[in-house]
Coordinates of C-alpha atoms in Angstrom, one line a residue:
Chain A
M1 CA 59.1 117.4 269.9
A2 CA 62.2 115.3 269.4
G3 CA 64.4 115.8 272.4
K4 CA 67.8 114.5 272.7
P5 CA 68.9 111.0 271.2
K6 CA 68.9 108.6 273.9
L7 CA 71.6 105.7 274.0
H8 CA 71.0 102.4 275.5
Y9 CA 74.0 100.2 275.8
T10 CA 76.5 99.3 278.8
K11 CA 79.2 101.6 280.1
G12 CA 81.8 100.4 277.7
R13 CA 82.8 101.3 274.1
G14 CA 81.7 98.2 272.2
K15 CA 79.5 99.0 269.2
M16 CA 78.3 102.2 270.8
E17 CA 81.3 104.1 270.7
S18 CA 81.4 104.8 267.0
I19 CA 77.7 106.3 267.7
R20 CA 78.9 108.6 270.6
W21 CA 82.0 109.7 268.3
L22 CA 79.7 110.7 265.4
L23 CA 76.9 112.4 267.7
A24 CA 79.7 114.3 269.4
A25 CA 81.4 115.6 266.3
A26 CA 78.2 116.6 264.9
G27 CA 77.8 118.8 268.2
V28 CA 74.5 116.8 269.1
E29 CA 73.9 116.4 272.9
F30 CA 72.7 113.1 273.9
E31 CA 71.7 111.1 277.0
E32 CA 72.6 107.5 277.9
E33 CA 70.8 105.0 279.8
F34 CA 73.4 102.2 281.0
I35 CA 72.6 98.5 281.1
E36 CA 74.5 97.3 284.1
T37 CA 73.0 93.8 284.6
K38 CA 71.5 91.1 282.8
E39 CA 68.1 92.0 284.1
D40 CA 68.5 95.4 282.6
L41 CA 68.9 93.8 279.2
E42 CA 65.9 91.5 279.9
K43 CA 63.8 94.5 280.9
L44 CA 64.5 96.2 277.6
R45 CA 63.8 93.0 275.5
N46 CA 60.5 92.3 277.6
D47 CA 59.5 95.9 276.9
G48 CA 59.7 95.0 273.3
V49 CA 61.9 98.1 272.6
L50 CA 64.8 96.0 270.8
M51 CA 63.5 94.8 267.4
F52 CA 66.0 92.0 267.3
Q53 CA 66.5 91.9 271.0
Q54 CA 69.9 93.5 270.8
V55 CA 71.6 96.6 271.7
P56 CA 73.0 99.1 270.6
M57 CA 69.7 100.8 270.7
V58 CA 69.1 104.6 270.1
E59 CA 66.1 106.6 270.7
I60 CA 66.2 109.3 267.9
D61 CA 63.4 111.4 266.0
G62 CA 60.5 109.1 267.5
M63 CA 62.2 105.9 266.4
K64 CA 63.8 103.2 268.4
M65 CA 66.7 102.4 266.0
V66 CA 68.8 99.4 266.4
Q67 CA 71.9 98.0 264.2
T68 CA 74.9 100.1 264.4
R69 CA 75.3 100.5 260.9
A70 CA 71.8 101.8 260.4
I71 CA 72.1 104.3 263.5
L72 CA 75.6 105.6 262.2
S73 CA 74.3 106.0 258.5
Y74 CA 71.0 107.7 259.8
I75 CA 73.1 110.2 262.0
A76 CA 75.7 110.9 259.3
A77 CA 72.9 111.7 256.7
K78 CA 71.1 113.9 259.0
Y79 CA 73.9 115.8 260.2
N80 CA 75.5 116.3 256.6
L81 CA 78.4 114.0 257.3
Y82 CA 77.7 111.8 254.3
G83 CA 79.2 113.5 251.4
K84 CA 77.1 115.6 248.7
D85 CA 76.2 112.8 246.3
L86 CA 75.9 109.4 245.4
K87 CA 79.7 109.0 244.4
E88 CA 80.9 110.6 247.5
R89 CA 78.7 108.6 249.6
A90 CA 80.2 105.4 247.9
W91 CA 83.7 106.4 248.9
I92 CA 82.8 107.3 252.5
D93 CA 81.2 103.7 252.8
M94 CA 84.4 102.2 251.5
Y95 CA 86.5 103.9 253.7
V96 CA 84.1 103.4 256.8
E97 CA 83.9 99.8 256.2
G98 CA 87.7 99.6 256.2
T99 CA 88.0 101.4 259.7
T100 CA 85.1 99.1 260.9
D101 CA 86.9 96.2 260.1
L102 CA 90.0 97.2 262.0
M103 CA 88.2 98.5 264.9
G104 CA 86.1 95.3 265.1
M105 CA 89.7 93.4 265.4
I106 CA 90.6 95.6 268.3
M107 CA 87.1 95.5 270.0
Y108 CA 87.3 91.8 270.5
L109 CA 90.9 91.6 271.6
P110 CA 90.0 91.9 275.4
F111 CA 87.5 89.0 274.9
Q112 CA 89.8 86.6 273.3
P113 CA 91.7 83.8 275.3
A114 CA 94.9 85.0 277.2
D115 CA 97.3 82.7 275.1
T116 CA 96.1 84.3 271.8
K117 CA 96.1 87.7 272.9
E118 CA 100.0 88.5 271.5
K119 CA 99.3 87.0 268.3
N120 CA 96.0 88.8 267.7
L121 CA 97.6 91.9 268.6
A122 CA 100.4 91.2 266.1
L123 CA 97.8 90.6 263.4
I124 CA 96.0 94.1 264.4
I125 CA 99.2 96.1 264.1
E126 CA 100.2 94.3 260.8
R127 CA 96.8 94.7 259.2
A128 CA 96.8 98.3 260.4
T129 CA 100.0 99.1 259.1
T130 CA 100.1 96.9 255.9
R131 CA 96.4 97.1 254.7
Y132 CA 94.4 100.0 256.3
F133 CA 96.6 103.0 256.9
P134 CA 98.3 102.9 253.9
V135 CA 95.0 103.3 252.1
Y136 CA 94.1 106.4 253.9
E137 CA 97.8 107.8 253.8
K138 CA 97.6 107.5 250.1
A139 CA 94.1 108.8 249.8
L140 CA 95.2 112.2 251.7
K141 CA 98.4 112.2 249.6
D142 CA 96.7 111.8 246.3
H143 CA 94.4 114.8 246.7
G144 CA 96.3 116.7 249.1
Q145 CA 93.2 118.0 251.0
D146 CA 92.3 118.1 254.6
Y147 CA 89.5 115.5 254.7
L148 CA 89.3 112.1 253.1
V149 CA 86.2 112.8 250.7
G150 CA 85.0 116.0 249.1
N151 CA 87.3 118.4 250.7
K152 CA 84.7 118.3 253.6
L153 CA 84.5 116.8 256.9
S154 CA 82.6 113.5 256.9
W155 CA 81.8 110.3 258.8
A156 CA 84.9 108.7 257.0
D157 CA 87.0 111.2 258.8
I158 CA 85.6 111.0 262.2
H159 CA 85.7 107.0 261.9
L160 CA 89.4 107.1 260.9
L161 CA 90.2 109.3 263.8
E162 CA 88.5 106.9 266.2
A163 CA 90.3 104.1 264.5
I164 CA 93.8 105.6 264.7
L165 CA 93.4 106.6 268.4
M166 CA 92.4 103.0 269.3
T167 CA 95.3 101.5 267.3
E168 CA 97.6 103.9 269.0
E169 CA 96.4 102.6 272.3
C170 CA 97.3 99.0 271.2
K171 CA 100.7 100.5 269.9
P172 CA 101.6 104.2 270.4
D173 CA 104.1 104.6 267.6
V174 CA 101.8 102.8 265.2
L175 CA 101.7 105.9 263.0
S176 CA 105.4 106.3 262.7
A177 CA 105.3 105.4 259.0
F178 CA 102.5 107.8 258.2
P179 CA 103.3 111.3 258.3
L180 CA 100.1 112.6 256.6
L181 CA 97.8 110.5 259.1
Q182 CA 99.8 112.0 261.8
A183 CA 98.8 115.3 260.6
F184 CA 95.4 114.4 259.9
K185 CA 95.1 113.2 263.6
G186 CA 96.3 116.6 264.8
R187 CA 94.0 118.5 262.5
I188 CA 90.6 116.5 263.0
S189 CA 91.1 116.3 266.8
N190 CA 91.4 120.1 266.8
I191 CA 87.9 120.5 265.3
P192 CA 86.1 122.1 268.3
T193 CA 83.2 119.4 268.7
I194 CA 85.9 116.9 268.7
K195 CA 88.4 118.5 270.8
K196 CA 85.5 118.9 273.5
F197 CA 84.9 114.9 273.1
L198 CA 88.6 114.1 273.6
Q199 CA 88.7 115.9 276.9
P200 CA 88.1 114.3 280.2
G201 CA 84.6 114.6 281.5
S202 CA 83.0 113.9 278.1
Q203 CA 80.7 110.8 277.4
R204 CA 83.7 109.1 275.4
K205 CA 84.5 105.6 277.0
P206 CA 87.8 104.3 278.2
P207 CA 89.4 101.1 276.8
T208 CA 87.9 97.9 278.1
D209 CA 89.6 96.1 280.8
E210 CA 89.3 92.6 282.3
K211 CA 87.1 93.7 285.0
F212 CA 84.7 95.0 282.5
V213 CA 85.1 92.0 280.2
A214 CA 83.9 90.0 283.2
I215 CA 80.9 92.5 283.6
V216 CA 79.9 92.2 279.6
R217 CA 80.0 88.6 279.9
K218 CA 77.4 88.4 282.3
I219 CA 75.2 90.8 280.9
F220 CA 75.1 89.1 277.5
N221 CA 75.8 85.6 278.5
I222 CA 78.9 85.2 276.3
Chain B
M1 CA 81.4 104.9 228.7
S2 CA 80.6 102.6 231.6
G3 CA 79.3 99.4 230.3
K4 CA 78.1 96.5 232.5
P5 CA 79.2 96.3 235.9
K6 CA 81.9 93.5 236.3
L7 CA 82.1 91.3 239.4
H8 CA 85.4 90.0 240.6
Y9 CA 84.9 87.0 243.1
C10 CA 85.0 83.3 243.2
N11 CA 82.3 81.2 241.6
A12 CA 80.5 80.9 244.6
R13 CA 77.9 82.9 246.7
G14 CA 80.0 84.1 249.7
R15 CA 80.0 87.9 250.0
M16 CA 79.0 88.6 246.4
E17 CA 75.6 86.8 246.2
T18 CA 73.5 89.8 247.6
I19 CA 75.2 92.2 245.1
R20 CA 74.3 89.6 242.5
W21 CA 70.5 89.6 243.7
L22 CA 70.3 93.4 243.9
L23 CA 71.8 93.9 240.4
A24 CA 69.2 91.2 239.2
A25 CA 66.5 92.8 241.1
A26 CA 67.1 96.2 239.5
G27 CA 67.2 94.6 236.0
V28 CA 70.8 95.2 235.5
E29 CA 73.0 93.0 233.3
F30 CA 76.5 92.2 234.6
E31 CA 79.5 90.4 233.9
E32 CA 81.7 88.2 236.2
S33 CA 85.3 87.4 236.3
F34 CA 85.9 84.2 238.7
L35 CA 89.0 83.9 240.8
E36 CA 89.9 80.3 240.4
T37 CA 93.4 80.3 242.1
K38 CA 95.6 82.2 244.4
D39 CA 97.5 83.7 241.5
D40 CA 94.1 85.3 240.1
L41 CA 93.7 87.0 243.7
T42 CA 97.3 87.8 243.5
K43 CA 97.2 89.4 240.4
L44 CA 94.3 91.8 241.4
Q45 CA 96.0 92.6 244.7
K46 CA 99.3 93.6 242.8
D47 CA 97.3 95.5 240.1
G48 CA 96.1 97.8 242.7
S49 CA 92.6 97.2 242.0
L50 CA 91.6 96.1 245.5
L51 CA 91.6 99.0 247.9
F52 CA 92.0 96.6 250.9
Q53 CA 93.4 93.8 249.3
Q54 CA 90.1 91.8 249.5
V55 CA 87.2 90.8 247.4
P56 CA 84.3 91.4 246.7
M57 CA 85.1 94.1 244.0
V58 CA 82.9 95.6 241.6
E59 CA 83.6 97.7 238.6
I60 CA 80.9 100.1 238.4
D61 CA 80.6 103.8 237.0
G62 CA 84.3 104.0 236.4
M63 CA 85.1 103.0 240.2
K64 CA 86.6 99.9 241.3
M65 CA 84.2 99.3 244.4
V66 CA 85.2 97.1 247.2
Q67 CA 83.4 96.1 250.5
S68 CA 80.1 94.7 250.2
R69 CA 78.0 96.9 252.1
A70 CA 79.3 99.8 250.1
I71 CA 78.7 98.2 246.8
A72 CA 75.3 97.2 247.9
N73 CA 74.3 100.9 249.2
Y74 CA 75.5 102.2 246.0
I75 CA 73.5 99.7 243.7
A76 CA 70.4 100.2 246.1
T77 CA 70.6 104.2 245.8
K78 CA 71.3 104.2 242.2
Y79 CA 68.5 101.8 241.3
N80 CA 65.8 103.4 243.5
L81 CA 65.9 100.5 245.9
Y82 CA 66.5 102.4 249.2
G83 CA 63.4 104.1 250.2
K84 CA 62.1 107.9 249.4
D85 CA 63.7 109.4 252.3
L86 CA 66.1 109.3 255.3
K87 CA 63.3 107.5 257.6
E88 CA 62.7 104.9 255.0
R89 CA 66.4 104.4 254.6
A90 CA 66.7 104.1 258.4
L91 CA 64.0 101.2 258.5
I92 CA 65.5 99.6 255.3
D93 CA 68.9 99.8 256.9
M94 CA 67.8 98.3 260.1
Y95 CA 66.1 95.4 258.5
V96 CA 68.8 95.0 256.1
E97 CA 71.5 94.6 258.8
A98 CA 69.5 92.0 260.7
I99 CA 69.1 90.0 257.5
I100 CA 72.9 90.4 257.0
D101 CA 73.4 88.8 260.4
L102 CA 71.2 86.0 260.0
N103 CA 72.8 85.4 256.4
E104 CA 76.4 85.2 258.0
L105 CA 74.9 82.4 260.2
L106 CA 73.8 80.7 257.3
M107 CA 76.7 81.1 255.2
T108 CA 79.2 79.8 257.6
H109 CA 77.0 76.7 258.1
T110 CA 78.8 74.6 255.4
F111 CA 82.4 75.4 257.2
Q112 CA 81.4 74.0 260.3
P113 CA 83.5 70.9 261.4
A114 CA 81.3 67.8 261.4
D115 CA 81.1 67.6 265.3
K116 CA 79.9 71.2 265.3
K117 CA 77.3 71.0 262.6
E118 CA 74.1 69.7 264.5
Q119 CA 74.7 72.4 267.0
H120 CA 75.2 75.2 264.5
L121 CA 72.0 74.2 262.7
A122 CA 70.2 74.3 265.9
T123 CA 71.7 78.0 266.5
I124 CA 70.5 79.0 263.1
V125 CA 67.0 77.7 263.4
D126 CA 66.7 79.3 267.0
K127 CA 67.8 82.6 266.0
A128 CA 65.8 82.7 262.7
T129 CA 62.5 81.4 264.2
N130 CA 62.9 83.3 267.5
R131 CA 64.8 86.5 266.7
Y132 CA 64.5 87.5 263.2
F133 CA 61.4 85.9 261.5
P134 CA 59.0 87.0 264.2
A135 CA 60.2 90.6 263.6
F136 CA 59.5 90.5 259.9
E137 CA 56.5 88.8 260.1
K138 CA 55.1 91.3 262.8
V139 CA 56.5 94.2 260.3
L140 CA 54.2 92.7 257.5
K141 CA 51.2 91.9 259.9
D142 CA 51.3 95.7 261.2
H143 CA 51.1 97.5 258.1
G144 CA 49.6 94.7 255.9
Q145 CA 51.4 95.8 252.8
D146 CA 53.0 93.9 250.3
F147 CA 56.7 95.2 250.9
L148 CA 58.5 95.8 253.9
V149 CA 59.1 99.5 253.7
G150 CA 57.1 102.3 252.0
N151 CA 54.7 100.1 250.2
K152 CA 57.2 99.9 247.5
F153 CA 59.8 97.2 246.6
S154 CA 63.4 98.0 248.1
R155 CA 66.6 96.2 248.6
A156 CA 65.0 95.0 252.1
D157 CA 62.7 92.8 250.3
V158 CA 65.2 91.4 247.9
Q159 CA 67.6 90.8 250.8
L160 CA 64.7 89.0 252.9
L161 CA 63.9 86.8 250.0
E162 CA 67.5 85.8 249.6
T163 CA 67.8 85.0 253.3
L164 CA 64.6 83.2 253.5
L165 CA 65.6 80.8 250.6
M166 CA 68.9 80.2 252.2
A167 CA 67.1 79.3 255.5
E168 CA 64.9 76.8 253.8
E169 CA 67.8 75.2 252.1
C170 CA 68.9 74.4 255.8
K171 CA 65.8 73.3 256.9
S172 CA 62.9 73.1 254.5
D173 CA 59.9 73.9 256.8
I174 CA 61.5 76.6 258.8
L175 CA 58.9 79.0 257.8
A176 CA 56.1 76.7 259.1
K177 CA 55.0 79.3 261.6
F178 CA 55.2 82.4 259.6
P179 CA 52.2 82.6 257.1
L180 CA 53.0 86.1 256.2
L181 CA 56.6 85.5 255.4
Q182 CA 55.6 82.4 253.1
S183 CA 53.2 84.6 251.2
F184 CA 55.7 87.4 251.0
K185 CA 58.4 84.8 249.7
A186 CA 55.9 83.6 246.9
R187 CA 54.9 87.2 246.0
I188 CA 58.3 88.7 245.7
S189 CA 59.8 85.4 243.9
N190 CA 57.0 86.1 241.4
M191 CA 58.1 89.5 240.3
P192 CA 59.5 89.5 236.9
T193 CA 63.2 90.3 237.5
M194 CA 63.3 88.1 240.7
K195 CA 61.6 85.1 238.8
K196 CA 64.0 85.5 236.1
F197 CA 66.9 85.4 238.6
L198 CA 65.3 82.3 240.3
S199 CA 65.1 80.3 236.9
P200 CA 68.0 77.9 235.9
G201 CA 70.5 79.5 233.6
S202 CA 70.6 82.8 235.8
Q203 CA 73.8 84.2 237.5
R204 CA 72.5 82.9 240.9
K205 CA 75.0 80.6 242.4
P206 CA 74.2 77.3 244.0
P207 CA 74.6 76.4 247.8
L208 CA 78.1 75.8 248.6
Q209 CA 79.3 72.1 249.0
E210 CA 81.8 70.7 251.4
K211 CA 83.6 69.3 248.4
D212 CA 84.2 72.8 247.1
I213 CA 85.7 74.2 250.1
P214 CA 89.3 73.2 249.5
K215 CA 89.5 75.2 246.3
L216 CA 88.3 78.0 248.1
M217 CA 90.7 77.9 250.9
K218 CA 93.5 77.7 248.6
I219 CA 92.7 81.0 246.9
F220 CA 92.4 82.9 250.2
Y221 CA 94.7 81.3 252.7

């Protein structure tokens, strides 16, 4: 009997947040076990449950899966969020890699030295508005459909919504030049499972603040 | 008619090398168009050929694919190097992502400033011999099979071989404590398409040398 997936990570967003989004969007209930101290991480390592001594780790379908992209690909495929064939999969992969790069920049921002923050934030906004968002705006414009790939909700849509919301936390009006992305945001946010995830009380995690950065540094020794 | 895949990148390993390995492993002939100057990159960007203004880009099956993982996933699936079902795919993905992490460490070694090189090498050796190699040695030991997943040749085997060889370029005896990885390396290297790719005259690229770095930097920065 499979049971609910169980997520092992800190209480923060980090590399686990995209996994939470995808499970939530697929309507899959999941449990979480939080790493709060260095000792919690050591215990997982000593138990031999982390193949490469790292988290995220997700217990799912009898596996102890590690590596964020491996976990995301598995969930996407299992819950029919990965397109209908190889070509749709190719487009979903390309789009997701783009949003991964953008979110990766934002994820590291709180961990960077205070005197580089302003410059890094400016770079994030520049990349978002000149490299990434134009691509998704154009994709939606070219086919005129509601979803990025194959006229059906996929991992690419969920990941893009996550990226949009994270970028808006950096700069609230960052979508001002992207009308189709604004409509996309409204539309995808209203999908029942996603709407639920966006409400207070869900397992969505808040942005990382300075206090949490200190905790993370202690746990991972960074 | 599709024709051969065409790879757009500089004449170096970088983020295109794994794609070269996978195509070669699948026995797929491919062409290459090398970026030599910044103008070459700018031209591709202005053409609208690069979805996110970046290379690698591979023209394949009517698409201009970008993002090395997306390209690798497509090639692996198309040429049956990605397992037989979702669970095998999951294992392959886990192994491949870890291999990519180690690969990134190895790739950045040449770019380290002189005063950081020794410490960086120590980090590579530590991660390789304490984190990654033991995990793969154990996989091979536990199932006793020739290939990492599903008793069949997959991208995981190709990418692990690529990385084992790169690690040995950093430290020639780095596999000393890993007998199963040593025999894995020999076995996979001897497969016909791999043997061909490892022979002189193939499209495999040599290790990056410090003297090549300025030219590369000029293209991208």
